[in-house]
Structures are given as C-alpha cells and as structure tokens.
Tab-separated table of C-alpha atoms in Angstrom:
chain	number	residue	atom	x	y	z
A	813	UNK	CA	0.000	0.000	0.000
A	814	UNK	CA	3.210	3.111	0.614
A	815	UNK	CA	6.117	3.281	-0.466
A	816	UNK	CA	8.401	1.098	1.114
A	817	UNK	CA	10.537	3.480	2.921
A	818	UNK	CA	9.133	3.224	6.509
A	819	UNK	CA	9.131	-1.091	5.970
A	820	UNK	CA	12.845	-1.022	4.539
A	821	UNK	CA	13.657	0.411	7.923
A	822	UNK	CA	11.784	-2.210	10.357
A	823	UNK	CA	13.277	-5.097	8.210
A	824	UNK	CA	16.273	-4.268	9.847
A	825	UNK	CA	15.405	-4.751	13.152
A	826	UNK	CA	14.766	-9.046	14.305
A	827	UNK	CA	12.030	-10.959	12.714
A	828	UNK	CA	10.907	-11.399	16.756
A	829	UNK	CA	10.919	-7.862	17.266
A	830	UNK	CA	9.722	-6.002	14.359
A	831	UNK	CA	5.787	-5.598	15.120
A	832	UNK	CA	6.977	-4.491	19.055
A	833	UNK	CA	9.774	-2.594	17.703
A	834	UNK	CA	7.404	-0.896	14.890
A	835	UNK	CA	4.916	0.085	17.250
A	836	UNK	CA	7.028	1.565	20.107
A	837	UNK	CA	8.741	3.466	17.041
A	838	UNK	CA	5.988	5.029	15.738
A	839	UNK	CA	4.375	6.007	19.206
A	840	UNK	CA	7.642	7.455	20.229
A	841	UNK	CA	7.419	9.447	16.807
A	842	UNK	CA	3.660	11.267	17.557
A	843	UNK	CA	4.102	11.403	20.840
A	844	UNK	CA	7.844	12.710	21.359
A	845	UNK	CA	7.059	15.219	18.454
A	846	UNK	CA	4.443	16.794	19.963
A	847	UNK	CA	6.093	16.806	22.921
A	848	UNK	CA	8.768	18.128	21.503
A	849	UNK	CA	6.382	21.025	19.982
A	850	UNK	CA	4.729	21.877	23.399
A	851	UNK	CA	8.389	21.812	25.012
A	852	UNK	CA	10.252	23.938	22.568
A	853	UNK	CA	7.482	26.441	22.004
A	854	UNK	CA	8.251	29.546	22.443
A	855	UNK	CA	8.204	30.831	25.654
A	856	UNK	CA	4.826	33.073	25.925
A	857	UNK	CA	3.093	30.129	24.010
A	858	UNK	CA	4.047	27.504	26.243
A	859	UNK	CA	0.503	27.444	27.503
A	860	UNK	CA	-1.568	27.394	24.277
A	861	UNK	CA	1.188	24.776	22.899
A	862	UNK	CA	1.041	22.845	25.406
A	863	UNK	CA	-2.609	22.792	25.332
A	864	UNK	CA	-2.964	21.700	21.699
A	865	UNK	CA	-0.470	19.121	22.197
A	866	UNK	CA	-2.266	17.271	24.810
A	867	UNK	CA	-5.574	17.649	23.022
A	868	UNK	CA	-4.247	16.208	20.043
A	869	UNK	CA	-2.400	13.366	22.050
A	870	UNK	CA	-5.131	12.201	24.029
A	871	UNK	CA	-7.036	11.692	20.723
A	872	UNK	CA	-7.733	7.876	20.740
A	873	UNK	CA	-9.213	8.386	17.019
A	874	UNK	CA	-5.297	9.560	16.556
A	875	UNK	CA	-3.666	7.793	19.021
A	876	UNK	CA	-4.945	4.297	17.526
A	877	UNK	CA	-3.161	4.647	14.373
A	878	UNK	CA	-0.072	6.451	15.570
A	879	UNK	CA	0.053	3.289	17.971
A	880	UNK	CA	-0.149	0.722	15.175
A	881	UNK	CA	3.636	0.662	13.736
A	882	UNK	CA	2.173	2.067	10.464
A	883	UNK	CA	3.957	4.470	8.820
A	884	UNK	CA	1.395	7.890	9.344
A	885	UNK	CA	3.086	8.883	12.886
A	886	UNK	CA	6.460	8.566	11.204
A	887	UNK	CA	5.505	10.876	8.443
A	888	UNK	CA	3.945	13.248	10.654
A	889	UNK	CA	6.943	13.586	12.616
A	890	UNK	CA	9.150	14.601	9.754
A	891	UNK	CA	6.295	17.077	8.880
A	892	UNK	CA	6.183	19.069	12.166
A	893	UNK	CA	10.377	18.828	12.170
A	894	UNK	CA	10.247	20.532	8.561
A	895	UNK	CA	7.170	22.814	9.678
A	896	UNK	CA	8.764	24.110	12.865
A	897	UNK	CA	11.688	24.239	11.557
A	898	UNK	CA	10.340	26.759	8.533
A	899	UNK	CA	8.244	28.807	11.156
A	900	UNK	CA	10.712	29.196	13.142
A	901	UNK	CA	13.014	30.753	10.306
A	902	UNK	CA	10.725	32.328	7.835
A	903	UNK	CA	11.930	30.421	5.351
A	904	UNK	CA	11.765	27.159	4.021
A	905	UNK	CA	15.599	26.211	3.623
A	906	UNK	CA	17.385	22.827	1.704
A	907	UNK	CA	17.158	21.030	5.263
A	908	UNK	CA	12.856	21.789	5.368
A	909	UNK	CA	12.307	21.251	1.473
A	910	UNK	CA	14.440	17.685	2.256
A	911	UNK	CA	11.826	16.434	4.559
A	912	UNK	CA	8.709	17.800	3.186
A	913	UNK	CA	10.122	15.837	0.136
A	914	UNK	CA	10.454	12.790	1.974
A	915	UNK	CA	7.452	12.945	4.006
A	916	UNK	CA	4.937	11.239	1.040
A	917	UNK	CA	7.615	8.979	0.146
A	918	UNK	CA	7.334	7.440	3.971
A	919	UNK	CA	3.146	8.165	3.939
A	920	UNK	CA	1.738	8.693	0.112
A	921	UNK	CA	-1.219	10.198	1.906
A	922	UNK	CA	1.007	12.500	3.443
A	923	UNK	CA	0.790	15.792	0.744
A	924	UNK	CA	-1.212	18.485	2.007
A	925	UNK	CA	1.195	19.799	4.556
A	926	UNK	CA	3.922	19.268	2.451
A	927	UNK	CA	2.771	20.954	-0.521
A	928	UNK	CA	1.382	24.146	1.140
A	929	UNK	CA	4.648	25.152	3.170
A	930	UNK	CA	6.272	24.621	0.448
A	931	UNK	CA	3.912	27.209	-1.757
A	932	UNK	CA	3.976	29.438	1.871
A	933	UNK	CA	8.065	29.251	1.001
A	934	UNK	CA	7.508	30.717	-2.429
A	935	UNK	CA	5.341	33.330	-1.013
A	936	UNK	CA	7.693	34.837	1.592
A	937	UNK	CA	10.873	34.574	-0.235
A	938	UNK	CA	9.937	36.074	-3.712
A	939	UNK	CA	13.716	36.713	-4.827
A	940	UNK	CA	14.617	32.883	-3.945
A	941	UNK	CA	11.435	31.515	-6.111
A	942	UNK	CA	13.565	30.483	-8.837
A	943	UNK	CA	16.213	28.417	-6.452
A	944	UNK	CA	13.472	27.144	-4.219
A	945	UNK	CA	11.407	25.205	-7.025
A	946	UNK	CA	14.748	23.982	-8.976
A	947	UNK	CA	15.916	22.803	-5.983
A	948	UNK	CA	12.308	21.399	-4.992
A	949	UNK	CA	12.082	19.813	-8.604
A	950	UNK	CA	15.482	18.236	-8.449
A	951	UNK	CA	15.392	16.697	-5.101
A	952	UNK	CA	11.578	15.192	-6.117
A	953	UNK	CA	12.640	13.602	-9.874
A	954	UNK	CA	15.936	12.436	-7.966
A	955	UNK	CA	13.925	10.601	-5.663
A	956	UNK	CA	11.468	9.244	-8.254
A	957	UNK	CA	14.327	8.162	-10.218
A	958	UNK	CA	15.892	6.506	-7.502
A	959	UNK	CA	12.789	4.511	-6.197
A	960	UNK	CA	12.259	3.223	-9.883
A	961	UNK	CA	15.132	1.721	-10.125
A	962	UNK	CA	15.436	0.102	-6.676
A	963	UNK	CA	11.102	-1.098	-7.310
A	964	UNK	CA	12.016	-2.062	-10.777
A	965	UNK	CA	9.765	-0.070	-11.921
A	966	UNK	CA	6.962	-1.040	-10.316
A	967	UNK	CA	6.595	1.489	-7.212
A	968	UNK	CA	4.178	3.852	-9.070
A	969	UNK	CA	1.586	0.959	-10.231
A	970	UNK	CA	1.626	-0.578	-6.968
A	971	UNK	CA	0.941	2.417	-5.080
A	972	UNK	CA	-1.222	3.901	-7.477
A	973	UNK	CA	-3.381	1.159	-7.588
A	974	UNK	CA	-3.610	0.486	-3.721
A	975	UNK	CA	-4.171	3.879	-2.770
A	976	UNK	CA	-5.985	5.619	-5.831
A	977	UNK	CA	-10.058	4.253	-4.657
A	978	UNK	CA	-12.920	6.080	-5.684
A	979	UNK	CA	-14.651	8.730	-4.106
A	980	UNK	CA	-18.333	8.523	-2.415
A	981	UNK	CA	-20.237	11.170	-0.929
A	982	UNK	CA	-21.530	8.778	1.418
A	983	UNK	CA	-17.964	8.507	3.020
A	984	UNK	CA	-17.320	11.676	3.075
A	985	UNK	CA	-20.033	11.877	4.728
A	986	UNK	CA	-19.709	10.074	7.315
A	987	UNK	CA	-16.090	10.932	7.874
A	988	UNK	CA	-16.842	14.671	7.956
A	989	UNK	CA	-20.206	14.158	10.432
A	990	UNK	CA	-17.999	12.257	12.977
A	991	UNK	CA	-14.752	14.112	13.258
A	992	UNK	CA	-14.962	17.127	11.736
A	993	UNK	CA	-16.893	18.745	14.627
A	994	UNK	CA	-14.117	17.381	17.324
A	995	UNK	CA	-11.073	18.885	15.534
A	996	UNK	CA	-12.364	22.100	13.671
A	997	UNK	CA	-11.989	24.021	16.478
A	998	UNK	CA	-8.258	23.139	16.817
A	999	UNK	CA	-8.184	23.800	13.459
A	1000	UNK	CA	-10.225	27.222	13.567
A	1001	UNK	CA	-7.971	28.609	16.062
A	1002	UNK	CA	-4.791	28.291	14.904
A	1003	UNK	CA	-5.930	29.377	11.255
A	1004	UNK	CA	-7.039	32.751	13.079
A	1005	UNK	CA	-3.988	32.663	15.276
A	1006	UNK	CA	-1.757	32.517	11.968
A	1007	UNK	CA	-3.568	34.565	10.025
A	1008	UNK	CA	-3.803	37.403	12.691
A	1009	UNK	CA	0.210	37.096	12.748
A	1010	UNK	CA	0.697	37.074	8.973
A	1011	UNK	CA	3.059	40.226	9.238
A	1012	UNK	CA	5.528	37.680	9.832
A	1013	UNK	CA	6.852	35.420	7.439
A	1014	UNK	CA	6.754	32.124	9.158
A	1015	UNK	CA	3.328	32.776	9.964
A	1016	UNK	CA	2.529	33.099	6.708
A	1017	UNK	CA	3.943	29.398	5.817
A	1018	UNK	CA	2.548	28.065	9.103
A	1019	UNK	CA	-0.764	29.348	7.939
A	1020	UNK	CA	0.202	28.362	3.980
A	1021	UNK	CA	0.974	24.812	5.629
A	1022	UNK	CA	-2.044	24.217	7.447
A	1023	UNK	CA	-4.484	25.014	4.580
A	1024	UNK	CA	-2.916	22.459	3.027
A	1025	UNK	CA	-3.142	20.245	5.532
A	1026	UNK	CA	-6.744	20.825	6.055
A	1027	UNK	CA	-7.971	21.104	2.678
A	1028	UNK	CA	-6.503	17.979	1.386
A	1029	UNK	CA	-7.562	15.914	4.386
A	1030	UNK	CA	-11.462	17.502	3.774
A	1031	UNK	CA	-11.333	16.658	-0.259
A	1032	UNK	CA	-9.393	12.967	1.012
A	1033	UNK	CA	-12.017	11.768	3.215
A	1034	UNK	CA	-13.961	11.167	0.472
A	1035	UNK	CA	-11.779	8.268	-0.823
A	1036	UNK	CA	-12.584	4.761	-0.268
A	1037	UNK	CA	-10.814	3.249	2.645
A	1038	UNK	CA	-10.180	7.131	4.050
A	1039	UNK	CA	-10.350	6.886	8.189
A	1040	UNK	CA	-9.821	9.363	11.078
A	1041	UNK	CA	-5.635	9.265	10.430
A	1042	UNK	CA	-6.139	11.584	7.644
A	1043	UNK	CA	-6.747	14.261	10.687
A	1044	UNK	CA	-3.241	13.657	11.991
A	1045	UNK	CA	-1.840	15.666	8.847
A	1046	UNK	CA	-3.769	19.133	10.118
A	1047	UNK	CA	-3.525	18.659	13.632
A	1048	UNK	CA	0.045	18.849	13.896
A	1049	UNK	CA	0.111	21.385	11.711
A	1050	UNK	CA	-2.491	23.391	14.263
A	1051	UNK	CA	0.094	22.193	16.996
A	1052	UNK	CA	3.370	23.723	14.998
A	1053	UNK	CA	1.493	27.094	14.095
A	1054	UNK	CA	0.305	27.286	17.633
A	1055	UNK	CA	3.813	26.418	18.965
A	1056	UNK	CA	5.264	29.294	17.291
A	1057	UNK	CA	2.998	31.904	15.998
C-alpha cells in the first residue's frame, strides 16, 4: 500500500521484534514530536502549545493509528520537524524542502502539509522563487528516479493502484459528520492565530501549511478506505502554528 521506505527500515530490526519494535517506534514518533512542539514552544506560548499538544495526544481516534507501527506517525513527525523548523526561520531552507520531500515517500497520503509550506516558502521569499522550485524539482525527480530503479519499476503501479479508490459522498459523509466537529476548532484557532500574525513570514507558511493540511484531508475523506488518520496531517500542523505563531 506506501512506499516502502518506513518497511525497509523495520526489516532491519529481528524478525521477533519487528511488530513491538514498529509500534514503540511510531508512538515514540507522535508522541515525542508533539512533545517536543509543546516543550520547545516559544516561551509566551508555552501554555496554548502545550494545550494543543495534549488535546491532540489524548485523541484515541489519533492515538490508535499512531500506535499501530504504520507508517502515518512517522511521516507526521518529519512534517512538524520541517514545519517548525520553517516557522521558526521564515523560510523554508534545503534542510525543510528535504523532509517535506520525503514525508509522502514514507506516507503517500502524506501531501497536504507538504505541498502548502512549500507554496507558503515561495510566497515569503519572492527573490529565492527560482532556487526554491529547482531545488524542490530536483530533489523530487531524484527521488522518483531513484525509487524506480530500486522497485524495478513497479513502485508507481503498486501504489497507485492500492491507494488511488474512488470517491463517495456517502464517506465523506460520514467521515466529515464524525470528526470534523471534534477537531475544527483546533483547526479554527490556529488558522485565526496565523492569520492574525501574517506580518511575519513564518506565519505566513505556518498558515500556507495548514491550509494544506486541512484542505486535502477535507477533499481525502472522500476516498474509499479514508479513516480518522487523515486528521493527523492538520492537527500537527495546528500544533506547529500554535507552537510558534
């Protein structure tokens, strides 16, 4: 179903140990990040960060899948690194740009976030456009490039096909009627909190991030097989912004 990025890594570890080992791994991930987040927040947002932390930790819609060994707390981890990381320096440098790159390569599902601090990037930094999306471009086709030849080619039709189901209102649905009211006001309030701080430039990409985010995981819901992970993407998003902003 993904990439096998996030698998290549728990073959390493004993045949006996690889489901315990997966799972402590990817709690360590969600958890530690947004511990992380709430810890190195800046200091007259301690409070609110730690808040949002703990309300998107103690999510057991969250915390189920980001307990499972599955790749989505991994991803999400990289995310908030490369998010904070951009926030916290206006900018979205080679060392952010690496990770968002890698983040859908470890979670396919993974793109919103990605893909709107990276336009947030382009938005701050006019005079570095140019650089940012060659050197956004190369690092993506050298990645493709390198994960056809080690799949033989067959990466792309594998995950394409395992992750590309159709879309029904009725899912969407039912996804948006019984989540959407438990995380939009997370969601709500840092959106207002970023866009009331928009003078600054990593407010701008916090806020460019987490529209991303949030409108992919709203159009994604709809999709076959979607299920309340897809909420992860946003929420630490809401946590970074509010961490920082």
């Amino acid at each position: 179903t993904y990439p096998p990025v996030w698998t290549w890594v728990v073959a390493w570890l004993p045949e006996g140990a690889a489901l315990g080992g997966a799972r402590v791994a990817s709690s360590l991930a969600w958890f530690g990040s947004l511990a992380a987040l709430a810890w190195t927040a800046r200091r007259e947002l301690r409070r609110e960060a730690l808040g949002a932390a703990a309300f998107v930790g103690g999510s057991w819609v969250l915390a189920n899948f980001a307990m499972l060994g599955r790749p989505d707390a991994i991803g999400c981890a990289l995310a908030a690194l490369a998010l904070e990381r951009a926030v916290r320096k206006g900018r979205v440098d080679l060392a952010s740009l690496a990770l968002l790159v890698l983040v859908p390569w470890v979670k396919p599902t993974l793109i919103g976030l990605p893909a709107g601090a990276f336009v947030g990037g382009l938005l701050v930094e006019p005079a570095r456009r140019g650089r940012l999306i060659g050197a956004g471009v190369g690092m993506v086709l050298a990645s493709v490039v390198l994960a056809e030849v080690a799949s033989s080619g067959a990466i792309f039709a594998h995950v394409v096909a395992s992750n590309a189901q159709p879309l029904a209102l009725d899912v969407w649905l039912d996804q948006i009627a019984g989540r959407a009211p438990f995380f939009a006001p997370l969601l709500a309030w840092a959106a207002l909190v970023a866009a009331r701080g928009r003078a600054s430039p990593g407010a701008r990409i916090g806020l460019a991030a987490l529209a991303g985010a949030t409108g992919w995981t709203l159009f994604a819901l709809a999709k076959t097989g979607s299920s309340s992970n897809y909420w992860m993407e946003p929420c630490v998003a809401a946590v970074v912004v509010l961490s920082r902003v």
